[in-house]
C-alpha cells in the first residue's frame, strides 16, 4: 500500500462535515492525525461536542480532537443554525463522547503535529478558516511542513449567502481566508461551483445509504435534515460540500479542476468575502489554487457509499 497521506481535519460539524469525517476516517489512503474544530455552523462548543460524538459513533476514540477559536479573527461570529439546527447536527441520534478532548488548542495541536511529523501534512479545513489563518500567523516557521491546504470554501461563479457573492465558510472569516490564499501554500479549493452539484439524491440514492448499514443510515439521516431546504427549492440532491475536500485527496480523478489565481474581496459592498478568480490569466499573477469546477456525481456517491459499507466489515 502506497504511503498514506497524513492529514488534519479542521471542521465545524455540521452535517456535511460529519460525512467528510466519516469518509476520511474510512480511507486507507489517508492517515487522520487529528481533528481540530472551528466555530461556524454552530458555536465552537457545539461543533467540538459534535466532532467528539461523531468519532465516538464511528468507533474512533483514538483520534485526537482539539478545540479551536470561539470566534473569527476579526469579524463577529455567525452560525448556520438554519441549515444545521440548534445542536449543529440535528437529526441523527449519537452517543455521548468518551475520549477526552485534547488539552491543546487547535492551533497548538496543528503546530505540535507538524513539528512531530516526519512528513509534510495536508490540512483539510471544511469550515471557516480561522484556525488555519491563526496558525499561519503564529507559526510561520512551520509553513514548510504543510503539504497542501485542501479546503471547502468560496465560489468562483455562484454565491450562496446573505452577502450575495460569498460562500459561508469564507464569509464567516474572510480575513483568515485572505491569509490562507496569500500564504503561498499549495491550495485545492472546493467551492460551491463543484460542491453544490456533488450531491446525494433525495430519494433512491439516499435510500441506498439508509439500507447499507449503521453508518449509511447515519449519513441518510444527516442528508434528511441537511437536505430539507434543497428539496424544497427543487435541487436534485443534497450537496455534501465538505466531503469533496476529502474525496479529492482520495481520488482526484472524480473532479475537473483548473489552476487559477484567486483573490479575496475584503472591501466590496455586495461582493465582500467573494473569491475572485482570474480565469484567463490576465491579472499577471501566477495561479495560487487548484480550483475544482466539476465532479462526477455518480463516482462521488459511490465513494461515499463504499466508505459507509467499509464500517460494516468485521473489526472495522
Ligand atoms: O457553504 C458550505 C459550507 O458551509 C460547508 O462547510 C457547510 O458545512 C457550511 O459550513
Ligand atoms: Ca463545514
GROMACS .gro file of C-alpha atoms and ligand atoms in nm:
model
  327
    1UNK     CA    1   0.000   0.000   0.000
    2UNK     CA    2   0.150   0.336  -0.101
    3UNK     CA    3   0.218   0.569   0.188
    4UNK     CA    4  -0.092   0.721   0.340
    5UNK     CA    5  -0.142   1.096   0.315
    6UNK     CA    6  -0.114   1.245   0.667
    7UNK     CA    7  -0.396   1.493   0.722
    8UNK     CA    8  -0.557   1.709   0.990
    9UNK     CA    9  -0.931   1.766   0.952
   10UNK     CA   10  -1.035   2.119   1.062
   11UNK     CA   11  -1.414   2.128   1.069
   12UNK     CA   12  -1.735   2.278   1.209
   13UNK     CA   13  -1.971   1.977   1.223
   14UNK     CA   14  -2.213   2.034   1.068
   15UNK     CA   15  -2.391   1.766   0.867
   16UNK     CA   16  -2.162   1.764   0.566
   17UNK     CA   17  -1.855   1.795   0.789
   18UNK     CA   18  -1.971   1.474   0.959
   19UNK     CA   19  -1.984   1.293   0.625
   20UNK     CA   20  -1.640   1.431   0.536
   21UNK     CA   21  -1.505   1.297   0.867
   22UNK     CA   22  -1.669   0.958   0.803
   23UNK     CA   23  -1.505   0.942   0.460
   24UNK     CA   24  -1.162   1.050   0.585
   25UNK     CA   25  -1.159   0.802   0.873
   26UNK     CA   26  -1.262   0.516   0.644
   27UNK     CA   27  -0.995   0.565   0.379
   28UNK     CA   28  -0.682   0.352   0.359
   29UNK     CA   29  -0.524   0.636   0.161
   30UNK     CA   30  -0.544   0.887   0.446
   31UNK     CA   31  -0.387   0.897   0.792
   32UNK     CA   32  -0.603   1.128   1.003
   33UNK     CA   33  -0.357   1.263   1.260
   34UNK     CA   34  -0.629   1.457   1.435
   35UNK     CA   35  -0.936   1.676   1.418
   36UNK     CA   36  -0.950   2.045   1.506
   37UNK     CA   37  -1.276   2.231   1.535
   38UNK     CA   38  -1.387   2.574   1.421
   39UNK     CA   39  -1.693   2.780   1.501
   40UNK     CA   40  -1.922   2.830   1.205
   41UNK     CA   41  -2.220   2.603   1.161
   42UNK     CA   42  -2.266   2.635   1.534
   43UNK     CA   43  -2.072   2.770   1.832
   44UNK     CA   44  -1.729   2.623   1.900
   45UNK     CA   45  -1.864   2.432   2.199
   46UNK     CA   46  -2.132   2.264   1.986
   47UNK     CA   47  -1.911   2.187   1.686
   48UNK     CA   48  -1.648   2.039   1.917
   49UNK     CA   49  -1.906   1.828   2.102
   50UNK     CA   50  -2.035   1.711   1.763
   51UNK     CA   51  -1.688   1.616   1.640
   52UNK     CA   52  -1.638   1.410   1.956
   53UNK     CA   53  -1.979   1.242   1.918
   54UNK     CA   54  -1.910   1.158   1.553
   55UNK     CA   55  -1.574   0.996   1.633
   56UNK     CA   56  -1.736   0.803   1.919
   57UNK     CA   57  -2.011   0.680   1.685
   58UNK     CA   58  -1.753   0.572   1.426
   59UNK     CA   59  -1.554   0.384   1.689
   60UNK     CA   60  -1.256   0.615   1.663
   61UNK     CA   61  -1.170   0.714   2.022
   62UNK     CA   62  -0.807   0.709   1.905
   63UNK     CA   63  -0.843   1.029   1.703
   64UNK     CA   64  -0.723   1.339   1.893
   65UNK     CA   65  -0.971   1.629   1.886
   66UNK     CA   66  -0.861   1.984   1.971
   67UNK     CA   67  -1.096   2.280   2.012
   68UNK     CA   68  -1.044   2.589   1.801
   69UNK     CA   69  -1.107   2.960   1.839
   70UNK     CA   70  -1.452   3.065   1.954
   71UNK     CA   71  -1.480   3.348   1.702
   72UNK     CA   72  -1.334   3.462   1.370
   73UNK     CA   73  -1.010   3.658   1.365
   74UNK     CA   74  -1.180   3.995   1.308
   75UNK     CA   75  -1.548   3.962   1.220
   76UNK     CA   76  -1.824   3.894   1.472
   77UNK     CA   77  -1.919   3.527   1.475
   78UNK     CA   78  -2.223   3.393   1.296
   79UNK     CA   79  -2.370   3.045   1.282
   80UNK     CA   80  -2.571   2.846   1.029
   81UNK     CA   81  -2.832   2.720   1.273
   82UNK     CA   82  -3.091   2.740   0.998
   83UNK     CA   83  -2.912   2.473   0.800
   84UNK     CA   84  -2.768   2.259   1.077
   85UNK     CA   85  -3.011   2.310   1.366
   86UNK     CA   86  -2.968   2.417   1.727
   87UNK     CA   87  -2.720   2.136   1.802
   88UNK     CA   88  -2.535   2.188   1.476
   89UNK     CA   89  -2.607   1.824   1.397
   90UNK     CA   90  -2.985   1.795   1.430
   91UNK     CA   91  -3.140   1.469   1.310
   92UNK     CA   92  -2.936   1.158   1.392
   93UNK     CA   93  -2.907   1.026   1.749
   94UNK     CA   94  -2.542   0.998   1.851
   95UNK     CA   95  -2.367   0.856   2.160
   96UNK     CA   96  -2.203   1.069   2.425
   97UNK     CA   97  -1.829   1.104   2.368
   98UNK     CA   98  -1.594   0.907   2.593
   99UNK     CA   99  -1.247   1.009   2.475
  100UNK     CA  100  -1.131   1.331   2.642
  101UNK     CA  101  -1.080   1.649   2.445
  102UNK     CA  102  -0.714   1.737   2.378
  103UNK     CA  103  -0.574   1.986   2.633
  104UNK     CA  104  -0.420   2.173   2.338
  105UNK     CA  105  -0.596   2.441   2.140
  106UNK     CA  106  -0.650   2.369   1.772
  107UNK     CA  107  -0.359   2.592   1.671
  108UNK     CA  108  -0.129   2.435   1.932
  109UNK     CA  109  -0.234   2.087   1.812
  110UNK     CA  110  -0.159   2.172   1.449
  111UNK     CA  111   0.182   2.310   1.548
  112UNK     CA  112   0.272   2.007   1.764
  113UNK     CA  113   0.157   1.764   1.496
  114UNK     CA  114   0.357   1.936   1.223
  115UNK     CA  115   0.665   1.961   1.446
  116UNK     CA  116   0.649   1.588   1.525
  117UNK     CA  117   0.559   1.463   1.177
  118UNK     CA  118   0.842   1.330   0.964
  119UNK     CA  119   0.634   1.403   0.653
  120UNK     CA  120   0.460   1.716   0.539
  121UNK     CA  121   0.095   1.727   0.650
  122UNK     CA  122  -0.213   1.819   0.445
  123UNK     CA  123  -0.465   2.044   0.621
  124UNK     CA  124  -0.829   1.982   0.529
  125UNK     CA  125  -1.044   2.273   0.651
  126UNK     CA  126  -1.417   2.230   0.589
  127UNK     CA  127  -1.538   2.525   0.796
  128UNK     CA  128  -1.429   2.885   0.840
  129UNK     CA  129  -1.051   2.923   0.808
  130UNK     CA  130  -0.999   3.085   1.148
  131UNK     CA  131  -0.770   2.816   1.291
  132UNK     CA  132  -0.567   2.784   0.972
  133UNK     CA  133  -0.523   3.159   0.934
  134UNK     CA  134  -0.429   3.195   1.300
  135UNK     CA  135  -0.180   2.909   1.269
  136UNK     CA  136  -0.013   3.068   0.965
  137UNK     CA  137   0.029   3.396   1.155
  138UNK     CA  138   0.150   3.232   1.475
  139UNK     CA  139   0.384   2.963   1.335
  140UNK     CA  140   0.534   3.091   1.008
  141UNK     CA  141   0.839   2.869   1.056
  142UNK     CA  142   0.615   2.560   1.028
  143UNK     CA  143   0.462   2.655   0.692
  144UNK     CA  144   0.720   2.438   0.509
  145UNK     CA  145   0.574   2.136   0.695
  146UNK     CA  146   0.236   2.189   0.522
  147UNK     CA  147   0.198   1.981   0.206
  148UNK     CA  148  -0.127   2.143   0.092
  149UNK     CA  149  -0.446   2.305   0.220
  150UNK     CA  150  -0.741   2.120   0.065
  151UNK     CA  151  -1.039   2.333   0.162
  152UNK     CA  152  -1.411   2.354   0.114
  153UNK     CA  153  -1.491   2.720   0.065
  154UNK     CA  154  -1.556   3.001  -0.174
  155UNK     CA  155  -1.729   3.008  -0.505
  156UNK     CA  156  -1.591   3.130  -0.833
  157UNK     CA  157  -1.918   3.151  -1.023
  158UNK     CA  158  -2.207   3.122  -0.779
  159UNK     CA  159  -2.261   3.289  -0.443
  160UNK     CA  160  -2.461   3.141  -0.160
  161UNK     CA  161  -2.513   3.366   0.139
  162UNK     CA  162  -2.696   3.674   0.254
  163UNK     CA  163  -2.398   3.867   0.124
  164UNK     CA  164  -2.475   3.759  -0.232
  165UNK     CA  165  -2.140   3.678  -0.384
  166UNK     CA  166  -1.975   3.494  -0.095
  167UNK     CA  167  -1.984   3.140   0.046
  168UNK     CA  168  -2.046   3.074   0.416
  169UNK     CA  169  -1.704   2.941   0.525
  170UNK     CA  170  -1.524   3.232   0.362
  171UNK     CA  171  -1.784   3.487   0.475
  172UNK     CA  172  -1.754   3.391   0.842
  173UNK     CA  173  -1.383   3.470   0.845
  174UNK     CA  174  -1.280   3.644   0.524
  175UNK     CA  175  -0.961   3.779   0.682
  176UNK     CA  176  -0.846   3.428   0.773
  177UNK     CA  177  -0.927   3.320   0.418
  178UNK     CA  178  -0.717   3.606   0.281
  179UNK     CA  179  -0.423   3.493   0.497
  180UNK     CA  180  -0.460   3.141   0.353
  181UNK     CA  181  -0.490   3.246  -0.012
  182UNK     CA  182  -0.190   3.481   0.014
  183UNK     CA  183   0.026   3.234   0.214
  184UNK     CA  184   0.194   3.069  -0.083
  185UNK     CA  185   0.089   2.727   0.050
  186UNK     CA  186  -0.047   2.497  -0.227
  187UNK     CA  187  -0.427   2.512  -0.215
  188UNK     CA  188  -0.702   2.295  -0.354
  189UNK     CA  189  -1.027   2.490  -0.348
  190UNK     CA  190  -1.359   2.310  -0.341
  191UNK     CA  191  -1.604   2.593  -0.394
  192UNK     CA  192  -1.978   2.587  -0.439
  193UNK     CA  193  -1.921   2.563  -0.814
  194UNK     CA  194  -1.843   2.194  -0.765
  195UNK     CA  195  -1.984   2.115  -0.420
  196UNK     CA  196  -2.339   2.229  -0.494
  197UNK     CA  197  -2.352   1.958  -0.761
  198UNK     CA  198  -2.170   1.688  -0.562
  199UNK     CA  199  -2.491   1.555  -0.415
  200UNK     CA  200  -2.666   1.253  -0.271
  201UNK     CA  201  -3.002   1.222  -0.449
  202UNK     CA  202  -3.302   1.287  -0.227
  203UNK     CA  203  -3.471   0.954  -0.287
  204UNK     CA  204  -3.320   0.643  -0.443
  205UNK     CA  205  -2.957   0.730  -0.372
  206UNK     CA  206  -3.029   0.833  -0.013
  207UNK     CA  207  -3.219   0.508   0.047
  208UNK     CA  208  -2.914   0.312  -0.077
  209UNK     CA  209  -2.726   0.465   0.214
  210UNK     CA  210  -3.005   0.404   0.463
  211UNK     CA  211  -3.020   0.034   0.382
  212UNK     CA  212  -2.643  -0.016   0.369
  213UNK     CA  213  -2.586  -0.044   0.744
  214UNK     CA  214  -2.538   0.158   1.063
  215UNK     CA  215  -2.310   0.426   0.917
  216UNK     CA  216  -2.506   0.451   0.594
  217UNK     CA  217  -2.821   0.505   0.798
  218UNK     CA  218  -2.638   0.786   0.984
  219UNK     CA  219  -2.545   0.952   0.654
  220UNK     CA  220  -2.902   0.919   0.526
  221UNK     CA  221  -3.033   1.083   0.843
  222UNK     CA  222  -2.781   1.364   0.805
  223UNK     CA  223  -2.897   1.410   0.447
  224UNK     CA  224  -3.263   1.402   0.559
  225UNK     CA  225  -3.210   1.705   0.784
  226UNK     CA  226  -2.950   1.895   0.580
  227UNK     CA  227  -3.142   1.834   0.256
  228UNK     CA  228  -3.473   1.991   0.365
  229UNK     CA  229  -3.416   2.327   0.207
  230UNK     CA  230  -3.257   2.186  -0.108
  231UNK     CA  231  -3.557   1.956  -0.163
  232UNK     CA  232  -3.793   2.250  -0.112
  233UNK     CA  233  -3.628   2.451  -0.392
  234UNK     CA  234  -3.621   2.151  -0.624
  235UNK     CA  235  -3.244   2.096  -0.607
  236UNK     CA  236  -3.169   1.749  -0.748
  237UNK     CA  237  -2.996   1.626  -0.435
  238UNK     CA  238  -2.827   1.712  -0.105
  239UNK     CA  239  -2.490   1.882  -0.162
  240UNK     CA  240  -2.226   1.712   0.052
  241UNK     CA  241  -1.997   2.014   0.029
  242UNK     CA  242  -1.726   1.919   0.277
  243UNK     CA  243  -1.679   1.560   0.164
  244UNK     CA  244  -1.549   1.696  -0.169
  245UNK     CA  245  -1.232   1.817   0.003
  246UNK     CA  246  -1.165   1.465   0.131
  247UNK     CA  247  -1.276   1.291  -0.189
  248UNK     CA  248  -1.024   1.493  -0.391
  249UNK     CA  249  -0.739   1.361  -0.176
  250UNK     CA  250  -0.863   1.003  -0.216
  251UNK     CA  251  -0.941   1.017  -0.590
  252UNK     CA  252  -0.876   1.350  -0.767
  253UNK     CA  253  -0.997   1.199  -1.097
  254UNK     CA  254  -1.354   1.239  -0.973
  255UNK     CA  255  -1.307   1.613  -1.027
  256UNK     CA  256  -1.217   1.853  -1.305
  257UNK     CA  257  -1.004   2.147  -1.198
  258UNK     CA  258  -0.816   2.449  -1.326
  259UNK     CA  259  -0.515   2.622  -1.170
  260UNK     CA  260  -0.624   2.981  -1.114
  261UNK     CA  261  -0.519   3.296  -0.932
  262UNK     CA  262  -0.782   3.355  -0.664
  263UNK     CA  263  -0.807   3.670  -0.454
  264UNK     CA  264  -1.035   3.765  -0.167
  265UNK     CA  265  -1.252   4.074  -0.197
  266UNK     CA  266  -1.243   4.234   0.151
  267UNK     CA  267  -1.394   4.569   0.058
  268UNK     CA  268  -1.695   4.521  -0.170
  269UNK     CA  269  -2.045   4.612  -0.056
  270UNK     CA  270  -2.219   4.322  -0.228
  271UNK     CA  271  -1.905   4.130  -0.314
  272UNK     CA  272  -1.740   4.125   0.031
  273UNK     CA  273  -1.578   3.783   0.106
  274UNK     CA  274  -1.611   3.665  -0.253
  275UNK     CA  275  -1.326   3.461  -0.401
  276UNK     CA  276  -1.246   3.631  -0.731
  277UNK     CA  277  -1.070   3.413  -0.989
  278UNK     CA  278  -0.856   3.520  -1.283
  279UNK     CA  279  -0.994   3.266  -1.532
  280UNK     CA  280  -0.790   3.383  -1.832
  281UNK     CA  281  -0.455   3.463  -1.672
  282UNK     CA  282  -0.476   3.835  -1.741
  283UNK     CA  283  -0.403   3.957  -1.386
  284UNK     CA  284  -0.032   3.895  -1.417
  285UNK     CA  285  -0.046   3.683  -1.102
  286UNK     CA  286   0.060   3.317  -1.103
  287UNK     CA  287  -0.213   3.071  -1.004
  288UNK     CA  288  -0.235   3.014  -0.625
  289UNK     CA  289  -0.503   2.746  -0.620
  290UNK     CA  290  -0.620   2.431  -0.793
  291UNK     CA  291  -0.988   2.517  -0.827
  292UNK     CA  292  -1.228   2.227  -0.876
  293UNK     CA  293  -1.519   2.318  -1.101
  294UNK     CA  294  -1.694   1.988  -1.183
  295UNK     CA  295  -1.737   1.643  -1.032
  296UNK     CA  296  -1.856   1.302  -1.148
  297UNK     CA  297  -2.155   1.283  -0.915
  298UNK     CA  298  -2.209   0.909  -0.956
  299UNK     CA  299  -1.849   0.828  -0.868
  300UNK     CA  300  -1.868   1.072  -0.575
  301UNK     CA  301  -2.178   0.894  -0.437
  302UNK     CA  302  -2.016   0.553  -0.486
  303UNK     CA  303  -1.708   0.666  -0.291
  304UNK     CA  304  -1.929   0.778  -0.001
  305UNK     CA  305  -2.142   0.463  -0.009
  306UNK     CA  306  -1.840   0.233  -0.020
  307UNK     CA  307  -1.696   0.426   0.276
  308UNK     CA  308  -2.015   0.367   0.475
  309UNK     CA  309  -2.007  -0.004   0.392
  310UNK     CA  310  -1.644  -0.030   0.498
  311UNK     CA  311  -1.752   0.030   0.859
  312UNK     CA  312  -1.975  -0.278   0.845
  313UNK     CA  313  -1.683  -0.511   0.778
  314UNK     CA  314  -1.562  -0.721   1.067
  315UNK     CA  315  -1.332  -0.530   1.300
  316UNK     CA  316  -1.385  -0.206   1.112
  317LIG     O1  317  -2.110   2.666   0.218
  317LIG     C1  318  -2.095   2.533   0.260
  317LIG     C2  319  -2.018   2.526   0.388
  317LIG     O2  320  -2.094   2.591   0.489
  317LIG     C3  321  -1.998   2.382   0.439
  317LIG     O3  322  -1.873   2.371   0.503
  317LIG     C4  323  -2.110   2.362   0.538
  317LIG     O4  324  -2.070   2.276   0.646
  317LIG     C5  325  -2.131   2.501   0.590
  317LIG     O5  326  -2.042   2.521   0.694
  318LIG    CA1  327  -1.848   2.280   0.725
   0.00000   0.00000   0.00000
